JSON list of C-alpha atoms in Angstrom, two decimals:
[
{"chain": "A", "resi": 8, "resn": "MET", "atom": "CA", "xyz": [154.67, 82.73, 87.01]},
{"chain": "A", "resi": 9, "resn": "GLY", "atom": "CA", "xyz": [151.04, 81.91, 86.51]},
{"chain": "A", "resi": 10, "resn": "PHE", "atom": "CA", "xyz": [149.07, 80.65, 83.54]},
{"chain": "A", "resi": 11, "resn": "THR", "atom": "CA", "xyz": [145.59, 80.88, 82.10]},
{"chain": "A", "resi": 12, "resn": "ASP", "atom": "CA", "xyz": [143.89, 80.69, 78.72]},
{"chain": "A", "resi": 13, "resn": "PHE", "atom": "CA", "xyz": [144.18, 83.12, 75.86]},
{"chain": "A", "resi": 14, "resn": "PHE", "atom": "CA", "xyz": [142.20, 83.43, 72.65]},
{"chain": "A", "resi": 15, "resn": "ASP", "atom": "CA", "xyz": [144.23, 82.82, 69.51]},
{"chain": "A", "resi": 16, "resn": "GLY", "atom": "CA", "xyz": [142.77, 85.53, 67.31]},
{"chain": "A", "resi": 17, "resn": "LEU", "atom": "CA", "xyz": [143.20, 89.10, 66.12]},
{"chain": "A", "resi": 18, "resn": "ARG", "atom": "CA", "xyz": [145.05, 91.27, 68.60]},
{"chain": "A", "resi": 19, "resn": "GLY", "atom": "CA", "xyz": [144.96, 94.75, 67.16]},
{"chain": "A", "resi": 20, "resn": "ALA", "atom": "CA", "xyz": [143.86, 97.68, 69.30]},
{"chain": "A", "resi": 21, "resn": "ARG", "atom": "CA", "xyz": [144.23, 101.40, 68.99]},
{"chain": "A", "resi": 22, "resn": "ALA", "atom": "CA", "xyz": [144.42, 104.00, 71.70]},
{"chain": "A", "resi": 23, "resn": "SER", "atom": "CA", "xyz": [141.17, 105.79, 72.50]},
{"chain": "A", "resi": 24, "resn": "GLN", "atom": "CA", "xyz": [139.90, 108.40, 74.89]},
{"chain": "A", "resi": 25, "resn": "PHE", "atom": "CA", "xyz": [137.10, 107.18, 77.12]},
{"chain": "A", "resi": 26, "resn": "GLN", "atom": "CA", "xyz": [134.22, 109.06, 78.60]},
{"chain": "A", "resi": 27, "resn": "SER", "atom": "CA", "xyz": [131.18, 107.81, 80.43]},
{"chain": "A", "resi": 28, "resn": "GLY", "atom": "CA", "xyz": [128.28, 109.64, 81.93]},
{"chain": "A", "resi": 29, "resn": "SER", "atom": "CA", "xyz": [128.02, 110.61, 85.57]},
{"chain": "A", "resi": 30, "resn": "ALA", "atom": "CA", "xyz": [125.81, 107.94, 87.05]},
{"chain": "A", "resi": 31, "resn": "SER", "atom": "CA", "xyz": [123.48, 108.62, 89.93]},
{"chain": "A", "resi": 32, "resn": "SER", "atom": "CA", "xyz": [124.91, 108.35, 93.43]},
{"chain": "A", "resi": 33, "resn": "ASN", "atom": "CA", "xyz": [122.35, 105.59, 94.04]},
{"chain": "A", "resi": 34, "resn": "ALA", "atom": "CA", "xyz": [123.25, 101.97, 93.40]},
{"chain": "A", "resi": 35, "resn": "ILE", "atom": "CA", "xyz": [121.29, 98.87, 92.47]},
{"chain": "A", "resi": 36, "resn": "GLU", "atom": "CA", "xyz": [122.74, 95.54, 93.58]},
{"chain": "A", "resi": 37, "resn": "LEU", "atom": "CA", "xyz": [121.90, 92.55, 91.41]},
{"chain": "A", "resi": 38, "resn": "THR", "atom": "CA", "xyz": [121.19, 89.49, 93.57]},
{"chain": "A", "resi": 39, "resn": "LYS", "atom": "CA", "xyz": [119.93, 85.93, 93.11]},
{"chain": "A", "resi": 40, "resn": "ARG", "atom": "CA", "xyz": [116.39, 87.13, 93.83]},
{"chain": "A", "resi": 41, "resn": "HIS", "atom": "CA", "xyz": [116.68, 90.22, 91.62]},
{"chain": "A", "resi": 42, "resn": "PRO", "atom": "CA", "xyz": [119.24, 89.31, 88.93]},
{"chain": "A", "resi": 43, "resn": "THR", "atom": "CA", "xyz": [118.31, 91.61, 86.03]},
{"chain": "A", "resi": 44, "resn": "ILE", "atom": "CA", "xyz": [117.87, 95.25, 85.07]},
{"chain": "A", "resi": 45, "resn": "SER", "atom": "CA", "xyz": [116.98, 96.83, 81.72]},
{"chain": "A", "resi": 46, "resn": "LEU", "atom": "CA", "xyz": [119.32, 99.55, 80.48]},
{"chain": "A", "resi": 47, "resn": "THR", "atom": "CA", "xyz": [116.72, 100.37, 77.84]},
{"chain": "A", "resi": 48, "resn": "LYS", "atom": "CA", "xyz": [114.08, 101.23, 80.44]},
{"chain": "A", "resi": 49, "resn": "GLN", "atom": "CA", "xyz": [116.42, 103.64, 82.21]},
{"chain": "A", "resi": 50, "resn": "GLY", "atom": "CA", "xyz": [117.44, 105.34, 78.97]},
{"chain": "A", "resi": 51, "resn": "ALA", "atom": "CA", "xyz": [121.05, 104.16, 79.12]},
{"chain": "A", "resi": 52, "resn": "VAL", "atom": "CA", "xyz": [121.52, 102.48, 75.74]},
{"chain": "A", "resi": 53, "resn": "HIS", "atom": "CA", "xyz": [123.95, 105.09, 74.43]},
{"chain": "A", "resi": 54, "resn": "GLY", "atom": "CA", "xyz": [127.35, 106.49, 75.30]},
{"chain": "A", "resi": 55, "resn": "ASN", "atom": "CA", "xyz": [130.08, 104.47, 76.99]},
{"chain": "A", "resi": 56, "resn": "LEU", "atom": "CA", "xyz": [129.11, 101.98, 79.68]},
{"chain": "A", "resi": 57, "resn": "ARG", "atom": "CA", "xyz": [131.94, 101.74, 82.21]},
{"chain": "A", "resi": 58, "resn": "VAL", "atom": "CA", "xyz": [132.51, 98.36, 83.91]},
{"chain": "A", "resi": 59, "resn": "ASN", "atom": "CA", "xyz": [134.90, 98.44, 86.87]},
{"chain": "A", "resi": 60, "resn": "LEU", "atom": "CA", "xyz": [136.47, 95.64, 88.90]},
{"chain": "A", "resi": 61, "resn": "SER", "atom": "CA", "xyz": [137.80, 96.38, 92.39]},
{"chain": "A", "resi": 62, "resn": "TRP", "atom": "CA", "xyz": [138.67, 94.13, 95.29]},
{"chain": "A", "resi": 63, "resn": "ARG", "atom": "CA", "xyz": [139.96, 94.00, 98.85]},
{"chain": "A", "resi": 64, "resn": "MET", "atom": "CA", "xyz": [141.13, 91.25, 101.16]},
{"chain": "A", "resi": 65, "resn": "ARG", "atom": "CA", "xyz": [138.87, 89.57, 103.70]},
{"chain": "A", "resi": 66, "resn": "THR", "atom": "CA", "xyz": [140.15, 91.10, 106.93]},
{"chain": "A", "resi": 67, "resn": "SER", "atom": "CA", "xyz": [139.25, 87.97, 108.91]},
{"chain": "A", "resi": 68, "resn": "ASP", "atom": "CA", "xyz": [141.91, 86.07, 106.96]},
{"chain": "A", "resi": 69, "resn": "PHE", "atom": "CA", "xyz": [144.82, 88.06, 108.29]},
{"chain": "A", "resi": 70, "resn": "GLY", "atom": "CA", "xyz": [143.95, 89.33, 111.74]},
{"chain": "A", "resi": 71, "resn": "GLY", "atom": "CA", "xyz": [141.92, 92.41, 110.92]},
{"chain": "A", "resi": 72, "resn": "SER", "atom": "CA", "xyz": [143.58, 94.36, 113.74]},
{"chain": "A", "resi": 73, "resn": "SER", "atom": "CA", "xyz": [142.01, 97.57, 114.91]},
{"chain": "A", "resi": 74, "resn": "GLY", "atom": "CA", "xyz": [145.14, 99.44, 113.90]},
{"chain": "A", "resi": 75, "resn": "ALA", "atom": "CA", "xyz": [144.87, 98.25, 110.32]},
{"chain": "A", "resi": 76, "resn": "GLY", "atom": "CA", "xyz": [141.17, 99.05, 110.30]},
{"chain": "A", "resi": 77, "resn": "GLY", "atom": "CA", "xyz": [141.89, 102.56, 111.53]},
{"chain": "A", "resi": 78, "resn": "GLN", "atom": "CA", "xyz": [144.39, 103.09, 108.73]},
{"chain": "A", "resi": 79, "resn": "ARG", "atom": "CA", "xyz": [141.82, 101.93, 106.19]},
{"chain": "A", "resi": 80, "resn": "LEU", "atom": "CA", "xyz": [139.29, 104.38, 107.56]},
{"chain": "A", "resi": 81, "resn": "ARG", "atom": "CA", "xyz": [141.83, 107.19, 107.28]},
{"chain": "A", "resi": 82, "resn": "HIS", "atom": "CA", "xyz": [142.79, 106.02, 103.78]},
{"chain": "A", "resi": 83, "resn": "PRO", "atom": "CA", "xyz": [139.56, 104.69, 102.25]},
{"chain": "A", "resi": 84, "resn": "PHE", "atom": "CA", "xyz": [141.12, 104.01, 98.83]},
{"chain": "A", "resi": 85, "resn": "LYS", "atom": "CA", "xyz": [143.19, 101.27, 100.46]},
{"chain": "A", "resi": 86, "resn": "LEU", "atom": "CA", "xyz": [139.99, 99.25, 100.79]},
{"chain": "A", "resi": 87, "resn": "PHE", "atom": "CA", "xyz": [140.39, 98.35, 97.13]},
{"chain": "A", "resi": 88, "resn": "LYS", "atom": "CA", "xyz": [144.14, 97.81, 97.05]},
{"chain": "A", "resi": 89, "resn": "PRO", "atom": "CA", "xyz": [145.07, 94.14, 97.26]},
{"chain": "A", "resi": 90, "resn": "ASP", "atom": "CA", "xyz": [147.17, 93.14, 100.25]},
{"chain": "A", "resi": 91, "resn": "MET", "atom": "CA", "xyz": [149.95, 90.61, 100.51]},
{"chain": "A", "resi": 92, "resn": "VAL", "atom": "CA", "xyz": [148.50, 87.24, 101.53]},
{"chain": "A", "resi": 93, "resn": "GLN", "atom": "CA", "xyz": [149.82, 83.78, 102.37]},
{"chain": "A", "resi": 94, "resn": "ALA", "atom": "CA", "xyz": [149.35, 81.23, 99.61]},
{"chain": "A", "resi": 95, "resn": "HIS", "atom": "CA", "xyz": [148.32, 77.73, 100.65]},
{"chain": "A", "resi": 96, "resn": "THR", "atom": "CA", "xyz": [151.56, 76.04, 99.61]},
{"chain": "A", "resi": 97, "resn": "GLN", "atom": "CA", "xyz": [154.14, 78.77, 99.15]},
{"chain": "A", "resi": 98, "resn": "GLY", "atom": "CA", "xyz": [155.32, 82.12, 100.41]},
{"chain": "A", "resi": 99, "resn": "VAL", "atom": "CA", "xyz": [153.65, 85.51, 100.42]},
{"chain": "A", "resi": 100, "resn": "VAL", "atom": "CA", "xyz": [151.92, 86.40, 97.15]},
{"chain": "A", "resi": 101, "resn": "ASN", "atom": "CA", "xyz": [149.93, 89.28, 95.72]},
{"chain": "A", "resi": 102, "resn": "VAL", "atom": "CA", "xyz": [146.35, 88.86, 94.56]},
{"chain": "A", "resi": 103, "resn": "ASP", "atom": "CA", "xyz": [146.02, 89.51, 90.83]},
{"chain": "A", "resi": 104, "resn": "LEU", "atom": "CA", "xyz": [142.44, 89.58, 89.52]},
{"chain": "A", "resi": 105, "resn": "ASP", "atom": "CA", "xyz": [141.91, 90.27, 85.83]},
{"chain": "A", "resi": 106, "resn": "LEU", "atom": "CA", "xyz": [138.79, 91.57, 84.10]},
{"chain": "A", "resi": 107, "resn": "GLY", "atom": "CA", "xyz": [137.74, 90.25, 80.70]},
{"chain": "A", "resi": 108, "resn": "CYS", "atom": "CA", "xyz": [134.79, 90.14, 78.33]},
{"chain": "A", "resi": 109, "resn": "LEU", "atom": "CA", "xyz": [133.58, 87.54, 75.83]},
{"chain": "A", "resi": 110, "resn": "TYR", "atom": "CA", "xyz": [131.70, 89.20, 72.98]},
{"chain": "A", "resi": 111, "resn": "GLU", "atom": "CA", "xyz": [129.45, 88.13, 70.14]},
{"chain": "A", "resi": 112, "resn": "LEU", "atom": "CA", "xyz": [128.37, 90.65, 67.51]},
{"chain": "A", "resi": 113, "resn": "THR", "atom": "CA", "xyz": [125.21, 90.48, 65.42]},
{"chain": "A", "resi": 114, "resn": "ASP", "atom": "CA", "xyz": [127.29, 89.60, 62.31]},
{"chain": "A", "resi": 115, "resn": "GLY", "atom": "CA", "xyz": [128.49, 86.43, 64.08]},
{"chain": "A", "resi": 116, "resn": "THR", "atom": "CA", "xyz": [131.94, 87.71, 65.07]},
{"chain": "A", "resi": 117, "resn": "ARG", "atom": "CA", "xyz": [133.06, 86.27, 68.42]},
{"chain": "A", "resi": 118, "resn": "GLY", "atom": "CA", "xyz": [136.11, 86.93, 70.55]},
{"chain": "A", "resi": 119, "resn": "VAL", "atom": "CA", "xyz": [137.48, 88.06, 73.87]},
{"chain": "A", "resi": 120, "resn": "VAL", "atom": "CA", "xyz": [138.85, 91.25, 75.39]},
{"chain": "A", "resi": 121, "resn": "GLN", "atom": "CA", "xyz": [141.35, 90.62, 78.19]},
{"chain": "A", "resi": 122, "resn": "PRO", "atom": "CA", "xyz": [144.87, 91.59, 79.38]},
{"chain": "A", "resi": 123, "resn": "LEU", "atom": "CA", "xyz": [146.40, 88.23, 78.44]},
{"chain": "A", "resi": 124, "resn": "GLY", "atom": "CA", "xyz": [147.62, 88.33, 74.86]},
{"chain": "A", "resi": 125, "resn": "LYS", "atom": "CA", "xyz": [147.08, 92.11, 74.88]},
{"chain": "A", "resi": 126, "resn": "LEU", "atom": "CA", "xyz": [143.60, 91.58, 73.47]},
{"chain": "A", "resi": 127, "resn": "LEU", "atom": "CA", "xyz": [142.50, 95.02, 74.63]},
{"chain": "A", "resi": 128, "resn": "GLY", "atom": "CA", "xyz": [139.73, 95.57, 72.09]},
{"chain": "A", "resi": 129, "resn": "ASP", "atom": "CA", "xyz": [138.56, 98.80, 70.48]},
{"chain": "A", "resi": 130, "resn": "ILE", "atom": "CA", "xyz": [135.92, 101.32, 71.58]},
{"chain": "A", "resi": 131, "resn": "ASN", "atom": "CA", "xyz": [135.14, 102.90, 68.20]},
{"chain": "A", "resi": 132, "resn": "ASP", "atom": "CA", "xyz": [135.38, 99.84, 65.96]},
{"chain": "A", "resi": 133, "resn": "PRO", "atom": "CA", "xyz": [134.33, 96.21, 66.49]},
{"chain": "A", "resi": 134, "resn": "PRO", "atom": "CA", "xyz": [134.01, 94.76, 69.08]},
{"chain": "A", "resi": 135, "resn": "TYR", "atom": "CA", "xyz": [133.13, 98.18, 70.63]},
{"chain": "A", "resi": 136, "resn": "VAL", "atom": "CA", "xyz": [134.62, 96.95, 73.92]},
{"chain": "A", "resi": 137, "resn": "LYS", "atom": "CA", "xyz": [137.92, 98.27, 75.26]},
{"chain": "A", "resi": 138, "resn": "LEU", "atom": "CA", "xyz": [139.97, 97.35, 78.33]},
{"chain": "A", "resi": 139, "resn": "SER", "atom": "CA", "xyz": [141.75, 100.29, 79.94]},
{"chain": "A", "resi": 140, "resn": "GLY", "atom": "CA", "xyz": [144.76, 98.14, 80.86]},
{"chain": "A", "resi": 141, "resn": "ASP", "atom": "CA", "xyz": [146.01, 95.41, 83.15]},
{"chain": "A", "resi": 142, "resn": "ASP", "atom": "CA", "xyz": [146.05, 96.53, 86.79]},
{"chain": "A", "resi": 143, "resn": "ARG", "atom": "CA", "xyz": [148.56, 93.90, 87.81]},
{"chain": "A", "resi": 144, "resn": "PHE", "atom": "CA", "xyz": [148.30, 94.12, 91.59]},
{"chain": "A", "resi": 145, "resn": "GLY", "atom": "CA", "xyz": [145.54, 96.57, 92.31]},
{"chain": "A", "resi": 146, "resn": "SER", "atom": "CA", "xyz": [145.01, 100.27, 92.68]},
{"chain": "A", "resi": 147, "resn": "ALA", "atom": "CA", "xyz": [142.29, 102.55, 93.96]},
{"chain": "A", "resi": 148, "resn": "SER", "atom": "CA", "xyz": [140.61, 102.46, 90.56]},
{"chain": "A", "resi": 149, "resn": "GLY", "atom": "CA", "xyz": [140.96, 98.74, 89.83]},
{"chain": "A", "resi": 150, "resn": "GLU", "atom": "CA", "xyz": [140.46, 97.56, 86.23]},
{"chain": "A", "resi": 151, "resn": "THR", "atom": "CA", "xyz": [137.93, 99.01, 83.81]},
{"chain": "A", "resi": 152, "resn": "LEU", "atom": "CA", "xyz": [136.19, 97.96, 80.61]},
{"chain": "A", "resi": 153, "resn": "TYR", "atom": "CA", "xyz": [134.31, 100.37, 78.36]},
{"chain": "A", "resi": 154, "resn": "VAL", "atom": "CA", "xyz": [131.41, 99.34, 76.12]},
{"chain": "A", "resi": 155, "resn": "ASN", "atom": "CA", "xyz": [130.30, 101.70, 73.35]},
{"chain": "A", "resi": 156, "resn": "LEU", "atom": "CA", "xyz": [126.51, 101.44, 73.53]},
{"chain": "A", "resi": 157, "resn": "ASP", "atom": "CA", "xyz": [126.12, 103.80, 70.58]},
{"chain": "A", "resi": 158, "resn": "HIS", "atom": "CA", "xyz": [126.73, 100.53, 68.70]},
{"chain": "A", "resi": 159, "resn": "ALA", "atom": "CA", "xyz": [124.38, 98.45, 70.84]},
{"chain": "A", "resi": 160, "resn": "ASP", "atom": "CA", "xyz": [122.50, 97.26, 67.74]},
{"chain": "A", "resi": 161, "resn": "GLU", "atom": "CA", "xyz": [125.71, 95.60, 66.53]},
{"chain": "A", "resi": 162, "resn": "ILE", "atom": "CA", "xyz": [126.31, 93.75, 69.82]},
{"chain": "A", "resi": 163, "resn": "LYS", "atom": "CA", "xyz": [124.45, 90.45, 70.31]},
{"chain": "A", "resi": 164, "resn": "ARG", "atom": "CA", "xyz": [125.77, 89.52, 73.75]},
{"chain": "A", "resi": 165, "resn": "LEU", "atom": "CA", "xyz": [128.59, 90.22, 76.17]},
{"chain": "A", "resi": 166, "resn": "LEU", "atom": "CA", "xyz": [129.83, 88.20, 79.14]},
{"chain": "A", "resi": 167, "resn": "VAL", "atom": "CA", "xyz": [132.02, 90.00, 81.66]},
{"chain": "A", "resi": 168, "resn": "PHE", "atom": "CA", "xyz": [134.23, 87.67, 83.68]},
{"chain": "A", "resi": 169, "resn": "VAL", "atom": "CA", "xyz": [137.01, 87.75, 86.27]},
{"chain": "A", "resi": 170, "resn": "TYR", "atom": "CA", "xyz": [139.90, 85.30, 86.37]},
{"chain": "A", "resi": 171, "resn": "ILE", "atom": "CA", "xyz": [142.97, 84.64, 88.49]},
{"chain": "A", "resi": 172, "resn": "TYR", "atom": "CA", "xyz": [146.10, 82.49, 88.32]},
{"chain": "A", "resi": 173, "resn": "ASP", "atom": "CA", "xyz": [146.47, 79.00, 89.70]},
{"chain": "A", "resi": 174, "resn": "GLN", "atom": "CA", "xyz": [148.95, 80.04, 92.39]},
{"chain": "A", "resi": 175, "resn": "THR", "atom": "CA", "xyz": [146.78, 82.74, 93.96]},
{"chain": "A", "resi": 176, "resn": "PRO", "atom": "CA", "xyz": [143.94, 81.93, 96.44]},
{"chain": "A", "resi": 177, "resn": "ALA", "atom": "CA", "xyz": [142.00, 84.98, 95.35]},
{"chain": "A", "resi": 178, "resn": "PHE", "atom": "CA", "xyz": [138.32, 84.05, 95.40]},
{"chain": "A", "resi": 179, "resn": "ASP", "atom": "CA", "xyz": [138.79, 82.44, 98.81]},
{"chain": "A", "resi": 180, "resn": "ARG", "atom": "CA", "xyz": [140.52, 85.49, 100.26]},
{"chain": "A", "resi": 181, "resn": "THR", "atom": "CA", "xyz": [138.92, 88.52, 98.62]},
{"chain": "A", "resi": 182, "resn": "HIS", "atom": "CA", "xyz": [135.75, 90.57, 98.41]},
{"chain": "A", "resi": 183, "resn": "ALA", "atom": "CA", "xyz": [135.51, 91.51, 94.73]},
{"chain": "A", "resi": 184, "resn": "LEU", "atom": "CA", "xyz": [133.00, 93.97, 93.29]},
{"chain": "A", "resi": 185, "resn": "VAL", "atom": "CA", "xyz": [132.07, 94.58, 89.67]},
{"chain": "A", "resi": 186, "resn": "THR", "atom": "CA", "xyz": [130.28, 97.89, 89.12]},
{"chain": "A", "resi": 187, "resn": "LEU", "atom": "CA", "xyz": [128.57, 99.09, 85.96]},
{"chain": "A", "resi": 188, "resn": "TYR", "atom": "CA", "xyz": [128.23, 102.83, 85.40]},
{"chain": "A", "resi": 189, "resn": "PRO", "atom": "CA", "xyz": [125.58, 103.52, 82.71]},
{"chain": "A", "resi": 190, "resn": "ILE", "atom": "CA", "xyz": [125.28, 106.90, 81.02]},
{"chain": "A", "resi": 191, "resn": "ALA", "atom": "CA", "xyz": [121.96, 107.39, 82.88]},
{"chain": "A", "resi": 192, "resn": "GLY", "atom": "CA", "xyz": [120.42, 105.97, 86.00]},
{"chain": "A", "resi": 193, "resn": "PRO", "atom": "CA", "xyz": [122.01, 104.35, 89.05]},
{"chain": "A", "resi": 194, "resn": "ARG", "atom": "CA", "xyz": [125.22, 102.35, 89.02]},
{"chain": "A", "resi": 195, "resn": "ILE", "atom": "CA", "xyz": [124.79, 98.57, 89.06]},
{"chain": "A", "resi": 196, "resn": "GLU", "atom": "CA", "xyz": [126.79, 96.42, 91.51]},
{"chain": "A", "resi": 197, "resn": "ILE", "atom": "CA", "xyz": [127.53, 92.69, 91.51]},
{"chain": "A", "resi": 198, "resn": "SER", "atom": "CA", "xyz": [129.40, 91.33, 94.52]},
{"chain": "A", "resi": 199, "resn": "LEU", "atom": "CA", "xyz": [131.62, 88.24, 94.43]},
{"chain": "A", "resi": 200, "resn": "ASP", "atom": "CA", "xyz": [131.50, 87.35, 98.12]},
{"chain": "A", "resi": 201, "resn": "GLU", "atom": "CA", "xyz": [131.12, 83.59, 97.93]},
{"chain": "A", "resi": 202, "resn": "ARG", "atom": "CA", "xyz": [134.09, 81.64, 99.26]},
{"chain": "A", "resi": 203, "resn": "GLN", "atom": "CA", "xyz": [135.33, 79.58, 96.32]},
{"chain": "A", "resi": 204, "resn": "PRO", "atom": "CA", "xyz": [138.83, 78.36, 97.25]},
{"chain": "A", "resi": 205, "resn": "GLN", "atom": "CA", "xyz": [139.24, 76.15, 94.16]},
{"chain": "A", "resi": 206, "resn": "ALA", "atom": "CA", "xyz": [137.64, 78.43, 91.55]},
{"chain": "A", "resi": 207, "resn": "ARG", "atom": "CA", "xyz": [139.91, 80.17, 89.06]},
{"chain": "A", "resi": 208, "resn": "SER", "atom": "CA", "xyz": [137.34, 82.08, 87.01]},
{"chain": "A", "resi": 209, "resn": "CYS", "atom": "CA", "xyz": [133.91, 83.59, 87.44]},
{"chain": "A", "resi": 210, "resn": "ALA", "atom": "CA", "xyz": [131.29, 84.65, 84.92]},
{"chain": "A", "resi": 211, "resn": "VAL", "atom": "CA", "xyz": [130.03, 87.83, 86.58]},
{"chain": "A", "resi": 212, "resn": "VAL", "atom": "CA", "xyz": [127.46, 89.61, 84.44]},
{"chain": "A", "resi": 213, "resn": "SER", "atom": "CA", "xyz": [126.00, 89.41, 80.94]},
{"chain": "A", "resi": 214, "resn": "LEU", "atom": "CA", "xyz": [124.48, 91.98, 78.60]},
{"chain": "A", "resi": 215, "resn": "GLU", "atom": "CA", "xyz": [122.05, 90.75, 75.96]},
{"chain": "A", "resi": 216, "resn": "LYS", "atom": "CA", "xyz": [119.09, 91.88, 73.91]},
{"chain": "A", "resi": 217, "resn": "VAL", "atom": "CA", "xyz": [115.85, 90.42, 75.32]},
{"chain": "A", "resi": 218, "resn": "LYS", "atom": "CA", "xyz": [112.60, 91.27, 73.52]},
{"chain": "A", "resi": 219, "resn": "GLY", "atom": "CA", "xyz": [114.13, 94.43, 72.14]},
{"chain": "A", "resi": 220, "resn": "GLU", "atom": "CA", "xyz": [115.63, 95.60, 75.44]},
{"chain": "A", "resi": 221, "resn": "LEU", "atom": "CA", "xyz": [119.29, 95.58, 76.48]},
{"chain": "A", "resi": 222, "resn": "VAL", "atom": "CA", "xyz": [119.26, 93.61, 79.73]},
{"chain": "A", "resi": 223, "resn": "VAL", "atom": "CA", "xyz": [122.01, 93.29, 82.33]},
{"chain": "A", "resi": 224, "resn": "ARG", "atom": "CA", "xyz": [121.91, 89.91, 84.09]},
{"chain": "A", "resi": 225, "resn": "ARG", "atom": "CA", "xyz": [123.81, 88.77, 87.16]},
{"chain": "A", "resi": 226, "resn": "GLU", "atom": "CA", "xyz": [125.58, 85.48, 86.46]},
{"chain": "A", "resi": 227, "resn": "VAL", "atom": "CA", "xyz": [128.14, 84.87, 89.27]},
{"chain": "A", "resi": 228, "resn": "LYS", "atom": "CA", "xyz": [129.04, 81.36, 88.12]},
{"chain": "A", "resi": 229, "resn": "PHE", "atom": "CA", "xyz": [132.40, 80.14, 89.43]},
{"chain": "A", "resi": 230, "resn": "VAL", "atom": "CA", "xyz": [134.38, 77.53, 87.51]},
{"chain": "A", "resi": 231, "resn": "TYR", "atom": "CA", "xyz": [137.52, 75.62, 88.39]},
{"chain": "A", "resi": 232, "resn": "GLY", "atom": "CA", "xyz": [139.18, 76.22, 85.03]},
{"chain": "A", "resi": 233, "resn": "PHE", "atom": "CA", "xyz": [139.95, 79.31, 83.02]},
{"chain": "A", "resi": 234, "resn": "GLN", "atom": "CA", "xyz": [138.45, 81.11, 80.04]},
{"chain": "A", "resi": 235, "resn": "ALA", "atom": "CA", "xyz": [138.00, 77.94, 77.97]},
{"chain": "A", "resi": 236, "resn": "GLU", "atom": "CA", "xyz": [135.69, 76.51, 80.64]},
{"chain": "A", "resi": 237, "resn": "LEU", "atom": "CA", "xyz": [133.62, 79.70, 80.68]},
{"chain": "A", "resi": 238, "resn": "ASP", "atom": "CA", "xyz": [133.47, 79.44, 76.89]},
{"chain": "A", "resi": 239, "resn": "ARG", "atom": "CA", "xyz": [132.09, 75.90, 77.08]},
{"chain": "A", "resi": 240, "resn": "LEU", "atom": "CA", "xyz": [129.60, 76.90, 79.76]},
{"chain": "A", "resi": 241, "resn": "TYR", "atom": "CA", "xyz": [128.14, 79.70, 77.64]},
{"chain": "A", "resi": 242, "resn": "GLY", "atom": "CA", "xyz": [128.69, 78.18, 74.18]},
{"chain": "A", "resi": 243, "resn": "TRP", "atom": "CA", "xyz": [131.05, 80.73, 72.62]},
{"chain": "A", "resi": 244, "resn": "GLY", "atom": "CA", "xyz": [133.02, 78.21, 70.56]},
{"chain": "A", "resi": 245, "resn": "LEU", "atom": "CA", "xyz": [136.43, 79.90, 70.48]},
{"chain": "A", "resi": 246, "resn": "GLN", "atom": "CA", "xyz": [139.81, 78.19, 70.12]},
{"chain": "A", "resi": 247, "resn": "TRP", "atom": "CA", "xyz": [141.95, 78.60, 73.25]},
{"chain": "A", "resi": 248, "resn": "GLY", "atom": "CA", "xyz": [145.59, 78.01, 74.12]},
{"chain": "A", "resi": 249, "resn": "ARG", "atom": "CA", "xyz": [147.62, 78.21, 77.29]},
{"chain": "A", "resi": 250, "resn": "GLY", "atom": "CA", "xyz": [148.98, 81.67, 78.06]},
{"chain": "A", "resi": 251, "resn": "TYR", "atom": "CA", "xyz": [151.47, 82.93, 80.64]},
{"chain": "A", "resi": 252, "resn": "LYS", "atom": "CA", "xyz": [152.05, 86.18, 82.47]},
{"chain": "A", "resi": 253, "resn": "THR", "atom": "CA", "xyz": [155.13, 86.79, 84.59]},
{"chain": "A", "resi": 254, "resn": "THR", "atom": "CA", "xyz": [154.42, 88.32, 88.01]},
{"chain": "A", "resi": 255, "resn": "LYS", "atom": "CA", "xyz": [156.33, 91.25, 89.47]},
{"chain": "A", "resi": 256, "resn": "ALA", "atom": "CA", "xyz": [159.30, 90.45, 91.64]}
]
């Protein structure tokens, strides 16, 4: 059993169908030297923005045998399926990364969308952010958030983050990738390749209006705590409590 922080607020969500545009096959990677891109300039401030989290293990951490590599080449989707790894102080565990999003709307409403507490959001009503579900231990598709940019004028800022549980050495053992798929233009990639063995959460990317443009900014700020520490770092001001999620047997 692991624990992390959950937001003590409204938890309603209704089922929705999601669609996002077919982004270009090209990709732009946001880096420390080039951390921002304007969605406004590429005509992508409409439709549903898809934000996907996927991850794979660092092969150097568990042998990386040629046989395993060959199987991954024959089955490329396995690149993004978490493997069983050895925890530092206990037996074999699965890596469980979760995707979440802090939001602030122009009317002052603030909150979080995340699997914990089933705060899955809503795509057609505030906060116009919806989580597709909790991919507990990985799949080829990973976890996905949708942002309804047809309501971009009602969104002040968003902060997409990734968090883990205290018993899983995930950021030290994984290559994680967050990819944004706008309705137009190339997809946008942010890699989480830094080895951070003690970090439990990471602010990955923000979306905010800057001089009338909707700008995507690479953050990649690791913290040792959970969502409440990210909140303090970015000044969201929410009330947090300790939440639990039971792992699969």
